[in-house]
Amino acid sequence: MSPQLPPVAPAVTAELVAALSPRLRKRLDSGIAKLADRPVIRDGAVVRIAVDDDTDLELHAPDGAVRGADAVRCGCLLAPDCLHRAAAASLAPVAEDTGSAAPQDHSAAEEDAAQAPETATPEQRAAVRAVQLATSAVLEAGTDGAGAVLQAELLRAAHTARLAGLHRAAATAVSVVTALRAARAADPAYHLTDLAAGLYDVLSVAHRLPSASGGELTALRGSARQPYRPDGSLRLYGLFSEPVLTASGYAGAVTWTADAEGRLYQVSDVAPGGAGRAVGAADRTVRIGDTALTHRELARAGLAVSGATVSPTGRLGAGAGVRAVRAPGVGWHEEPVARLWAEPVPDQIARALAGGRDLLFLDVTLTGTAAEAAGDCLLADCAGVPLRLTAAHDDPALPHRDNLRLLSAARGTRLRVVARLTPAPHPRAQLLAAEHPTRADTRLDIGLDRLQGADLPTTAAAPSGSVPVPVLVSASDEAPIHLLRRRVHQTVSGGRPVLALPGDTRADARHLRRSGLATAAELLTDLHSAAADRAHDVFGRLRPTDPDRFARAWLAAAHYTSELDRTLCLAAWTP
């Protein structure tokens, strides 16, 4: 996926792909691969792709995104019915819903909720069914088989869902398409677990919404716009900044702050761009009031805000009525921010698993490094709990990996850190910020500041040119639920064909039953049975597969593993 292309609205991609002939649809994925290697030139709001030496393709994005099919223009002889227009739209990032970023008056949001029907309308049931069918087709094909045509069908269903007021299903379906593209392009930002979570959320909403009512229905529908409510005057203290780099082509920085009561607020600067923008955003002036503070400076200073507006997630609005000036900050060991680290760790974990904020404020002692398939992680002791701290981003332009590698040499060093919980059967979190290992009262933004070997304690620093020896961590002590989770993830990557291959699952089922996980054993058996269910007609021909049954079996297995993982995660963090 080229970060140089402007994002394209889901409905545009769906329209262009649907207009292709069956012959051209078969060639779409190869057409995308060829177009990805062609030169791209940006001229103001127009982006040109050189299809060949004599033909250009243009994407017109006056507001930063392509909003109509007529804004994708090709100069080839077959245009407008050519393959190039659909390939360009499928190659570009998916544009976000323009309504989702607009601030909404809180009273208007409450009025909309009050006027909403108590049960799903026939239009909403039809729209969510379309999303369910398109998502089931993606799940059946797996990432390898879910090419541009299946992606376009899901984008079309997402657009229909948004028009029907099903904003949660629409947004999550779009995120699934973005993850699929990242997977097929071998994007280092892609994570199988994120795609699995997106598919689970879409299918879960589609399964529950037709029979939901009241508050559950409101939550399943979601909101098109993020409501900002007035919050008067705020005195904020900077905590840390983190880079933002998404697979959908957006980048920037978010700075986290806290008030005197320990409530968290964010100031963000995220726009279309790549790793370069994520690196440079920390030195941009924050977009709130008339303050001249950069994100990097705000992370270590404070802010006094009047006329503040705040979203439910704590994001500060930047409206014309907001005023902000610089104020003194405090250290992590000083009040009022020190209270964030005073909260018991199990309470922080329980809140995060219940859907609250996922930031963790921990005191840890570094113990070394561990070798994992995704790369080495930093080992630490957290109040007697062995913790694995991982990189939030793998992009080499960001210093996450390098910083973790250097910190692993500072064994025995005690640090106060900020991390983001990664739900797992063992204590695991992404390291976002930390105290400097040798400089008192100095903080490190792990994704923005680069440590040097000279920054390490002299007693812990590794010899010049050497690398700490990884500690191999065995998974033998993990709960056998991984036997089911592995099949859930295999389905996402390989689709139904992987699970339909001949094989004996009885040994895994017996292992699960011996461990007291009888339900997991039944779900595993049912998932394989649904994958292999290909009945023959009276002439001996294979009947079409039943994507509904397979999707239901996968959803049940994914739901079980998700809930059990939450329980195991909370138990693992309890000393």
Coordinates of C-alpha atoms in Angstrom, one line a residue:
M1 CA 0.0 0.0 0.0
S2 CA 1.6 3.3 -1.1
P3 CA 1.5 6.0 1.5
Q4 CA 1.8 8.5 -1.3
L5 CA -1.8 7.8 -2.6
P6 CA -4.7 9.8 -1.0
P7 CA -7.2 7.7 0.9
V8 CA -10.2 6.6 -1.1
A9 CA -13.8 6.4 0.3
P10 CA -15.0 2.8 0.7
A11 CA -18.0 3.4 -1.6
V12 CA -15.7 4.5 -4.4
T13 CA -13.6 1.4 -4.3
A14 CA -16.7 -0.8 -4.1
E15 CA -18.3 1.0 -7.1
L16 CA -15.2 0.8 -9.3
V17 CA -14.6 -2.9 -8.6
A18 CA -18.3 -3.8 -9.1
A19 CA -18.1 -2.1 -12.6
L20 CA -15.4 -4.5 -13.8
S21 CA -16.2 -7.3 -16.1
P22 CA -15.7 -10.9 -14.7
R23 CA -12.6 -11.2 -16.8
L24 CA -11.0 -8.0 -15.4
R25 CA -12.0 -8.9 -11.8
K26 CA -9.8 -12.0 -12.2
R27 CA -6.9 -9.8 -13.1
L28 CA -7.4 -7.1 -10.4
D29 CA -4.9 -8.4 -7.9
S30 CA -2.2 -8.7 -10.5
G31 CA -3.1 -5.2 -11.7
I32 CA -2.7 -3.8 -8.2
A33 CA 0.7 -5.3 -7.9
K34 CA 1.8 -3.8 -11.2
L35 CA 0.4 -0.4 -10.4
A36 CA 2.2 -0.4 -7.0
D37 CA 5.6 -0.3 -8.8
R38 CA 4.7 2.7 -11.0
P39 CA 6.0 6.2 -10.3
V40 CA 3.7 8.5 -8.3
I41 CA 3.7 12.3 -8.5
R42 CA 1.7 14.7 -6.3
D43 CA 0.6 18.0 -7.7
G44 CA -1.5 19.8 -5.1
A45 CA -4.7 18.0 -4.7
V46 CA -4.0 15.7 -7.7
V47 CA -1.9 12.5 -7.5
R48 CA -0.7 11.1 -10.8
I49 CA 0.4 7.5 -11.4
A50 CA 2.3 6.7 -14.6
V51 CA 0.5 3.6 -15.9
D52 CA 3.0 3.5 -18.7
D53 CA 5.2 5.9 -20.7
D54 CA 2.2 7.4 -22.5
T55 CA -0.7 7.0 -19.9
D56 CA -1.4 8.6 -16.6
L57 CA -4.0 7.9 -14.0
E58 CA -5.2 10.7 -11.7
L59 CA -6.7 10.7 -8.3
H60 CA -8.4 14.0 -7.4
A61 CA -8.6 14.6 -3.6
P62 CA -9.5 18.3 -3.0
D63 CA -10.2 17.6 0.8
G64 CA -7.4 15.1 1.1
A65 CA -9.4 12.1 0.1
V66 CA -11.1 10.7 -3.0
R67 CA -14.9 11.0 -2.4
G68 CA -16.3 10.1 -5.9
A69 CA -15.7 7.6 -8.6
D70 CA -15.4 10.4 -11.2
A71 CA -12.4 11.7 -9.2
V72 CA -10.4 8.6 -10.4
R73 CA -9.5 9.3 -14.0
C74 CA -7.4 7.2 -16.5
G75 CA -6.1 8.2 -19.9
C76 CA -6.0 4.7 -21.4
L77 CA -8.1 3.6 -24.3
L78 CA -10.4 1.4 -22.2
A79 CA -11.3 4.1 -19.7
P80 CA -13.6 4.6 -17.8
D81 CA -14.1 0.8 -17.9
C82 CA -10.5 -0.1 -17.4
L83 CA -8.7 -2.1 -14.8
H84 CA -6.5 0.8 -13.7
R85 CA -9.1 2.9 -11.9
A86 CA -10.2 0.0 -9.7
A87 CA -6.6 -1.1 -9.1
A88 CA -5.7 2.5 -7.9
A89 CA -8.6 2.7 -5.6
S90 CA -7.8 -0.8 -4.2
L91 CA -4.2 0.2 -3.7
A92 CA -4.8 3.4 -1.8
P93 CA -5.6 3.6 1.9
V94 CA -9.3 3.5 2.9
A95 CA -10.6 7.0 3.7
E96 CA -12.1 7.4 7.2
D97 CA -15.7 8.4 7.6
T98 CA -15.7 12.2 7.4
G99 CA -18.5 12.4 10.0
S100 CA -16.4 10.5 12.6
A101 CA -14.0 13.4 13.2
A102 CA -16.5 16.1 13.6
P103 CA -17.2 17.3 17.1
Q104 CA -20.8 16.8 18.3
D105 CA -22.6 18.7 20.9
H106 CA -23.3 16.4 23.8
S107 CA -27.0 17.4 24.1
A108 CA -27.4 16.5 20.4
A109 CA -25.9 13.1 20.9
E110 CA -28.3 12.4 23.8
E111 CA -31.2 13.6 21.6
D112 CA -30.1 11.3 18.8
A113 CA -30.0 8.3 21.2
A114 CA -33.4 9.2 22.7
Q115 CA -34.9 9.2 19.2
A116 CA -33.3 6.0 18.1
P117 CA -35.6 2.9 17.7
E118 CA -35.6 0.4 20.5
T119 CA -35.0 -2.5 18.1
A120 CA -33.0 -2.7 14.9
T121 CA -34.9 -1.6 11.8
P122 CA -35.5 -3.8 8.8
E123 CA -32.9 -1.7 6.9
Q124 CA -30.3 -2.2 9.7
R125 CA -31.0 -5.9 9.7
A126 CA -30.5 -6.1 6.0
A127 CA -27.3 -4.0 6.2
V128 CA -25.8 -6.0 9.0
R129 CA -26.6 -9.2 7.2
A130 CA -24.6 -7.9 4.2
V131 CA -21.7 -7.2 6.4
Q132 CA -22.0 -10.7 7.9
L133 CA -22.0 -12.4 4.5
A134 CA -19.0 -10.3 3.2
T135 CA -17.0 -11.0 6.4
S136 CA -17.8 -14.7 6.3
A137 CA -16.5 -14.8 2.8
V138 CA -13.2 -13.1 3.9
L139 CA -12.9 -15.6 6.8
E140 CA -13.5 -18.6 4.5
A141 CA -10.8 -17.4 2.1
G142 CA -8.2 -16.3 4.6
T143 CA -5.7 -13.5 4.0
D144 CA -4.1 -15.3 1.1
G145 CA -7.5 -15.7 -0.7
A146 CA -9.1 -12.4 0.3
G147 CA -8.0 -10.3 -2.7
A148 CA -9.3 -7.0 -3.9
V149 CA -12.7 -8.3 -5.0
L150 CA -13.6 -9.7 -1.6
Q151 CA -12.2 -6.6 0.0
A152 CA -14.5 -4.4 -2.2
E153 CA -17.5 -6.5 -1.3
L154 CA -16.8 -5.8 2.4
L155 CA -16.2 -2.1 1.7
R156 CA -19.6 -2.0 -0.1
A157 CA -21.3 -3.7 2.9
A158 CA -19.5 -1.2 5.2
H159 CA -20.8 1.7 3.3
T160 CA -24.4 0.3 3.4
A161 CA -24.0 -0.2 7.1
R162 CA -22.9 3.4 7.7
L163 CA -25.9 4.7 5.7
A164 CA -28.1 2.5 7.9
G165 CA -26.6 4.0 11.1
L166 CA -24.5 1.0 12.0
H167 CA -21.3 2.9 12.5
R168 CA -19.5 0.4 14.7
A169 CA -19.9 -2.4 12.1
A170 CA -18.9 -0.1 9.3
A171 CA -15.8 1.2 11.0
T172 CA -14.6 -2.3 12.0
A173 CA -15.3 -3.7 8.6
V174 CA -13.1 -1.0 7.1
S175 CA -10.4 -1.8 9.6
V176 CA -10.5 -5.4 8.5
V177 CA -9.9 -4.4 4.9
T178 CA -7.0 -2.3 6.0
A179 CA -5.5 -5.2 7.9
L180 CA -6.1 -7.5 5.0
R181 CA -4.2 -5.2 2.7
A182 CA -1.3 -4.9 5.2
A183 CA -1.1 -8.7 5.5
R184 CA -1.1 -9.3 1.7
A185 CA 1.6 -6.5 1.3
A186 CA 3.8 -8.0 4.1
D187 CA 3.5 -4.7 5.9
P188 CA 5.6 -4.9 9.1
A189 CA 2.8 -3.0 10.9
Y190 CA 0.4 -6.0 10.3
H191 CA -0.4 -8.2 13.3
L192 CA -2.5 -11.4 12.9
T193 CA -4.0 -10.9 16.3
D194 CA -5.4 -7.4 15.2
L195 CA -7.0 -8.9 12.1
A196 CA -8.5 -11.7 14.2
A197 CA -9.9 -9.2 16.7
G198 CA -11.4 -7.1 13.9
L199 CA -13.1 -10.2 12.3
Y200 CA -14.4 -11.2 15.7
D201 CA -15.8 -7.8 16.4
V202 CA -17.6 -7.6 13.0
L203 CA -19.1 -11.1 13.3
S204 CA -20.1 -10.6 16.9
V205 CA -21.9 -7.3 16.2
A206 CA -23.7 -9.0 13.2
H207 CA -24.7 -11.9 15.3
R208 CA -26.0 -9.9 18.3
L209 CA -27.6 -6.8 16.6
P210 CA -30.8 -8.3 15.0
S211 CA -32.1 -9.4 18.5
A212 CA -30.6 -6.5 20.5
S213 CA -32.6 -3.7 22.1
G214 CA -32.2 -0.7 24.4
G215 CA -28.7 0.1 25.6
E216 CA -27.1 -3.0 24.0
L217 CA -28.5 -2.0 20.6
T218 CA -27.1 1.6 21.1
A219 CA -23.7 0.2 21.8
L220 CA -23.8 -2.2 18.8
R221 CA -24.8 0.6 16.5
G222 CA -22.1 2.9 17.6
S223 CA -21.8 6.6 16.9
A224 CA -20.9 8.4 13.6
R225 CA -19.4 11.4 15.5
Q226 CA -17.4 11.5 18.6
P227 CA -19.3 13.7 21.1
Y228 CA -17.3 16.4 22.8
R229 CA -18.7 17.8 26.0
P230 CA -17.7 21.1 27.6
D231 CA -15.3 20.5 30.6
G232 CA -14.6 24.1 31.8
S233 CA -11.1 24.8 33.0
L234 CA -8.4 22.1 33.3
R235 CA -4.9 22.0 34.8
L236 CA -3.0 19.3 33.1
Y237 CA 0.4 17.7 33.7
G238 CA 2.4 16.1 30.9
L239 CA 3.1 12.3 31.1
F240 CA 4.6 11.2 27.8
S241 CA 4.2 11.2 24.0
E242 CA 3.9 8.3 21.7
P243 CA 4.1 8.1 17.9
V244 CA 1.1 7.0 15.9
L245 CA 1.6 4.9 12.7
T246 CA -1.3 3.0 11.3
A247 CA -1.6 0.5 8.4
S248 CA -4.3 2.8 6.9
G249 CA -1.8 5.5 6.1
Y250 CA -2.1 7.8 9.0
A251 CA 0.7 9.0 11.3
G252 CA 1.5 11.6 13.9
A253 CA 1.8 11.8 17.7
V254 CA -0.4 11.7 20.8
T255 CA 0.6 13.3 24.1
W256 CA -0.9 12.0 27.3
T257 CA -1.6 14.3 30.2
A258 CA -3.4 13.9 33.6
D259 CA -5.3 16.3 35.8
A260 CA -5.1 16.6 39.6
E261 CA -7.6 13.8 40.1
G262 CA -5.7 11.3 37.9
R263 CA -8.0 11.5 34.9
L264 CA -6.1 11.2 31.5
Y265 CA -6.4 13.5 28.6
Q266 CA -4.9 13.3 25.1
V267 CA -3.7 16.0 22.7
S268 CA -3.2 14.5 19.2
D269 CA -1.8 15.4 15.8
V270 CA -2.6 12.6 13.4
A271 CA -3.0 13.0 9.6
P272 CA -2.3 11.1 6.4
G273 CA 1.4 10.2 6.3
G274 CA 4.1 7.6 7.0
A275 CA 6.9 6.9 9.4
G276 CA 8.5 10.3 8.6
R277 CA 5.5 12.1 9.9
A278 CA 5.3 10.0 13.0
V279 CA 8.9 10.8 13.8
G280 CA 8.5 14.6 13.1
A281 CA 5.1 15.1 14.8
A282 CA 6.7 15.2 18.3
D283 CA 8.3 18.5 17.4
R284 CA 5.2 20.1 16.0
T285 CA 3.2 22.6 18.0
V286 CA 0.2 21.1 19.8
R287 CA -3.1 22.0 18.2
I288 CA -4.9 23.5 21.2
G289 CA -5.3 27.1 22.1
D290 CA -2.4 29.5 21.3
T291 CA 0.3 27.6 23.1
A292 CA 3.7 27.3 21.4
L293 CA 4.5 24.0 23.1
T294 CA 5.5 21.0 21.0
H295 CA 4.3 17.5 21.8
R296 CA 7.7 16.6 23.1
E297 CA 7.7 19.7 25.4
L298 CA 4.2 19.2 26.6
A299 CA 5.1 15.6 27.7
R300 CA 7.4 17.1 30.3
A301 CA 5.6 20.3 31.1
G302 CA 2.0 21.3 31.9
L303 CA -1.0 23.0 30.4
A304 CA -3.8 25.3 31.7
V305 CA -6.9 25.1 29.5
S306 CA -10.1 27.2 29.6
G307 CA -13.2 26.5 27.6
A308 CA -12.1 22.9 27.2
T309 CA -14.1 20.3 25.3
V310 CA -13.4 16.6 25.8
S311 CA -14.5 13.4 24.1
P312 CA -15.6 10.3 26.0
T313 CA -12.1 8.8 25.5
G314 CA -10.4 11.9 26.9
R315 CA -9.3 13.6 23.7
L316 CA -9.1 17.4 24.0
G317 CA -11.0 19.4 21.4
A318 CA -9.3 22.3 19.6
G319 CA -12.3 24.5 18.9
A320 CA -12.1 28.3 18.5
G321 CA -13.3 28.8 22.1
V322 CA -10.5 26.8 23.6
R323 CA -7.7 28.7 25.3
A324 CA -4.4 27.1 26.6
V325 CA -1.2 28.4 28.1
R326 CA 2.0 26.7 29.3
A327 CA 2.2 25.7 32.9
P328 CA 4.8 23.9 35.1
G329 CA 5.0 20.1 35.0
V330 CA 5.8 17.6 37.7
G331 CA 7.9 14.5 37.9
W332 CA 6.5 11.0 37.9
H333 CA 7.3 10.7 41.6
E334 CA 5.5 13.9 42.5
E335 CA 1.8 14.6 43.1
P336 CA -0.6 14.7 41.5
V337 CA 0.7 12.3 38.8
A338 CA 2.4 9.9 41.3
R339 CA -1.1 8.6 42.3
L340 CA -1.3 6.9 38.9
W341 CA 1.5 4.5 40.0
A342 CA 0.0 4.1 43.5
E343 CA -3.1 2.2 42.1
P344 CA -2.6 -1.6 42.7
V345 CA -1.6 -3.3 39.5
P346 CA -4.5 -5.9 39.6
D347 CA -7.0 -3.0 39.7
Q348 CA -5.4 -1.5 36.7
I349 CA -5.6 -4.8 34.8
A350 CA -9.2 -5.4 35.8
R351 CA -10.2 -1.9 34.6
A352 CA -8.4 -2.4 31.2
L353 CA -10.0 -5.8 30.6
A354 CA -13.4 -4.4 31.4
G355 CA -13.0 -1.9 28.5
G356 CA -11.5 1.0 30.4
R357 CA -8.2 2.7 29.7
D358 CA -5.4 0.2 28.7
L359 CA -2.5 2.3 30.0
L360 CA -0.6 0.7 32.9
F361 CA 1.6 2.7 35.3
L362 CA 4.2 0.3 36.7
D363 CA 7.3 0.1 38.9
V364 CA 9.6 -2.6 37.4
T365 CA 13.0 -4.1 37.8
L366 CA 14.7 -5.0 34.5
T367 CA 15.8 -8.7 34.4
G368 CA 16.9 -9.3 30.8
T369 CA 15.5 -10.2 27.4
A370 CA 13.5 -13.1 25.9
A371 CA 13.5 -14.5 22.4
E372 CA 10.1 -14.6 20.7
A373 CA 9.0 -15.2 17.2
A374 CA 8.1 -11.5 16.7
G375 CA 11.4 -10.4 18.1
D376 CA 13.1 -10.1 21.4
C377 CA 11.1 -8.6 24.3
L378 CA 12.3 -7.0 27.5
L379 CA 11.9 -9.0 30.7
A380 CA 11.1 -7.3 34.0
D381 CA 9.8 -8.0 37.5
C382 CA 6.7 -6.1 38.5
A383 CA 5.9 -6.6 42.2
G384 CA 6.8 -10.3 42.0
V385 CA 5.1 -10.8 38.6
P386 CA 7.4 -11.7 35.6
L387 CA 6.5 -9.3 32.9
R388 CA 7.3 -9.2 29.2
L389 CA 7.6 -5.7 27.7
T390 CA 7.3 -5.5 23.9
A391 CA 7.7 -2.9 21.2
A392 CA 4.6 -0.9 20.3
H393 CA 5.9 -0.5 16.6
D394 CA 8.3 -2.5 14.5
D395 CA 9.0 0.2 11.9
P396 CA 12.8 0.7 11.8
A397 CA 12.3 4.5 11.6
L398 CA 11.0 4.4 15.2
P399 CA 13.4 3.5 18.0
H400 CA 11.2 1.1 19.9
R401 CA 13.2 -2.1 19.1
D402 CA 16.6 -0.4 19.6
N403 CA 15.6 1.1 23.0
L404 CA 14.3 -2.3 24.3
R405 CA 17.5 -3.9 23.2
L406 CA 19.7 -1.4 25.1
L407 CA 17.5 -1.5 28.2
S408 CA 17.8 -5.2 28.3
A409 CA 21.5 -4.7 29.2
A410 CA 20.6 -2.7 32.3
R411 CA 19.6 -5.7 34.3
G412 CA 18.8 -4.9 37.9
T413 CA 17.8 -1.3 37.2
R414 CA 14.6 -0.2 38.8
L415 CA 12.4 2.0 36.6
R416 CA 9.0 3.6 36.7
V417 CA 7.3 3.0 33.3
V418 CA 4.1 3.5 31.3
A419 CA 2.9 0.5 29.2
R420 CA -0.1 -0.6 27.2
L421 CA -1.7 -3.9 28.3
T422 CA -1.6 -6.7 25.8
P423 CA -4.2 -9.3 26.9
A424 CA -2.4 -12.7 27.1
P425 CA -2.3 -15.7 29.4
H426 CA 1.0 -14.2 30.8
P427 CA 1.8 -10.7 31.9
R428 CA 2.5 -8.7 28.7
A429 CA 2.5 -5.1 27.7
Q430 CA 3.9 -2.6 25.2
L431 CA 6.5 -0.3 26.6
L432 CA 5.6 3.4 25.8
A433 CA 7.7 5.5 28.3
A434 CA 10.2 5.0 31.1
E435 CA 12.5 6.8 33.4
H436 CA 16.0 7.3 32.2
P437 CA 18.2 4.4 33.5
T438 CA 20.9 6.8 34.7
R439 CA 19.6 10.4 34.8
A440 CA 17.2 11.2 37.6
D441 CA 14.0 13.0 36.8
T442 CA 14.5 12.4 33.1
R443 CA 11.8 10.6 31.1
L444 CA 12.1 8.6 27.9
D445 CA 9.4 8.4 25.2
I446 CA 10.3 4.9 23.9
G447 CA 9.0 5.6 20.4
L448 CA 10.6 9.0 20.0
D449 CA 13.8 9.3 22.1
R450 CA 16.8 7.2 21.2
L451 CA 19.0 5.7 24.0
Q452 CA 22.7 5.4 23.5
G453 CA 25.1 2.9 25.1
A454 CA 26.5 5.7 27.2
D455 CA 23.1 6.1 28.8
L456 CA 23.2 2.7 30.5
P457 CA 24.5 2.1 34.0
T458 CA 28.2 1.5 33.9
T459 CA 27.8 -1.7 35.9
A460 CA 25.2 -3.0 33.6
A461 CA 26.3 -1.8 30.2
A462 CA 27.3 -4.5 27.8
P463 CA 30.8 -4.4 26.3
S464 CA 31.1 -2.4 23.1
G465 CA 29.7 -4.2 20.1
S466 CA 28.2 -7.0 22.1
V467 CA 24.5 -8.0 22.3
P468 CA 22.8 -9.4 25.4
V469 CA 22.2 -13.1 25.2
P470 CA 18.4 -13.8 24.8
V471 CA 16.8 -15.9 27.4
L472 CA 14.6 -18.6 25.7
V473 CA 11.2 -18.6 27.3
S474 CA 9.3 -21.9 27.1
A475 CA 5.6 -21.9 26.4
S476 CA 5.1 -25.3 28.1
D477 CA 3.6 -23.7 31.2
E478 CA 0.9 -21.9 29.3
A479 CA -2.7 -23.1 29.5
P480 CA -3.5 -25.5 26.7
I481 CA -6.1 -23.1 25.4
H482 CA -3.4 -22.3 22.8
L483 CA -4.5 -25.5 21.0
L484 CA -7.8 -23.8 20.2
R485 CA -6.4 -20.3 19.8
R486 CA -4.0 -21.6 17.2
R487 CA -6.8 -22.9 15.0
V488 CA -8.7 -19.6 15.4
H489 CA -5.6 -17.8 14.0
Q490 CA -4.9 -20.4 11.4
T491 CA -8.4 -19.8 10.0
V492 CA -7.7 -16.0 9.7
S493 CA -4.5 -16.5 7.7
G494 CA -5.3 -19.7 5.7
G495 CA -9.1 -19.7 5.6
R496 CA -11.4 -22.8 5.6
P497 CA -9.0 -24.9 3.4
V498 CA -6.3 -25.0 6.1
L499 CA -8.7 -26.5 8.7
A500 CA -10.4 -28.8 6.1
L501 CA -7.1 -30.6 5.4
P502 CA -7.1 -34.3 6.6
G503 CA -5.8 -34.6 10.1
D504 CA -6.7 -36.0 13.5
T505 CA -7.8 -33.4 16.1
R506 CA -8.7 -36.0 18.7
A507 CA -5.3 -35.8 20.5
D508 CA -5.7 -32.0 21.0
A509 CA -9.3 -32.5 22.1
R510 CA -8.3 -35.1 24.6
H511 CA -5.5 -32.8 25.9
L512 CA -8.1 -30.0 26.4
R513 CA -10.5 -32.3 28.2
R514 CA -7.8 -33.6 30.5
S515 CA -7.0 -30.0 31.5
G516 CA -10.7 -29.3 32.4
L517 CA -11.4 -27.4 29.2
A518 CA -14.2 -29.7 27.8
T519 CA -16.0 -26.7 26.1
A520 CA -12.8 -25.8 24.3
A521 CA -12.5 -29.4 23.1
E522 CA -16.1 -29.3 21.7
L523 CA -15.5 -26.0 20.0
L524 CA -12.3 -27.3 18.4
T525 CA -14.1 -30.4 17.1
D526 CA -17.0 -28.3 15.8
L527 CA -14.7 -25.9 14.0
H528 CA -12.9 -28.7 12.2
S529 CA -16.2 -30.4 11.4
A530 CA -17.6 -27.1 9.9
A531 CA -14.5 -26.7 7.8
A532 CA -14.7 -30.2 6.4
D533 CA -18.4 -30.2 5.8
R534 CA -18.7 -30.7 2.1
A535 CA -21.7 -32.9 1.3
H536 CA -22.2 -34.4 -2.1
D537 CA -25.4 -34.2 -4.2
V538 CA -27.1 -37.2 -5.9
F539 CA -24.7 -37.0 -8.8
G540 CA -21.6 -37.1 -6.5
R541 CA -20.7 -33.5 -7.0
L542 CA -19.6 -31.4 -4.0
R543 CA -22.3 -29.0 -2.7
P544 CA -21.4 -25.4 -2.0
T545 CA -19.9 -24.7 1.3
D546 CA -22.0 -23.2 4.1
P547 CA -20.1 -20.0 5.1
D548 CA -22.7 -19.3 7.8
R549 CA -22.0 -22.5 9.7
F550 CA -18.3 -22.1 9.4
A551 CA -18.4 -18.4 10.5
R552 CA -20.6 -19.3 13.5
A553 CA -18.2 -22.1 14.6
W554 CA -15.2 -19.8 14.3
L555 CA -17.0 -17.0 16.2
A556 CA -17.9 -19.4 19.0
A557 CA -14.2 -20.5 19.3
A558 CA -12.9 -16.9 19.1
H559 CA -15.4 -15.8 21.8
Y560 CA -14.4 -18.6 24.1
T561 CA -10.7 -18.0 23.7
S562 CA -11.1 -14.3 24.2
E563 CA -13.1 -14.6 27.4
L564 CA -10.8 -17.3 28.8
D565 CA -7.7 -15.2 27.9
R566 CA -9.2 -12.3 29.9
T567 CA -9.6 -14.5 32.9
L568 CA -6.1 -16.0 32.6
C569 CA -4.6 -12.5 32.0
L570 CA -6.1 -11.2 35.2
A571 CA -5.0 -14.2 37.2
A572 CA -1.4 -14.0 35.7
W573 CA -1.0 -10.4 36.9
T574 CA -2.0 -11.3 40.5
P575 CA 1.0 -12.3 42.5

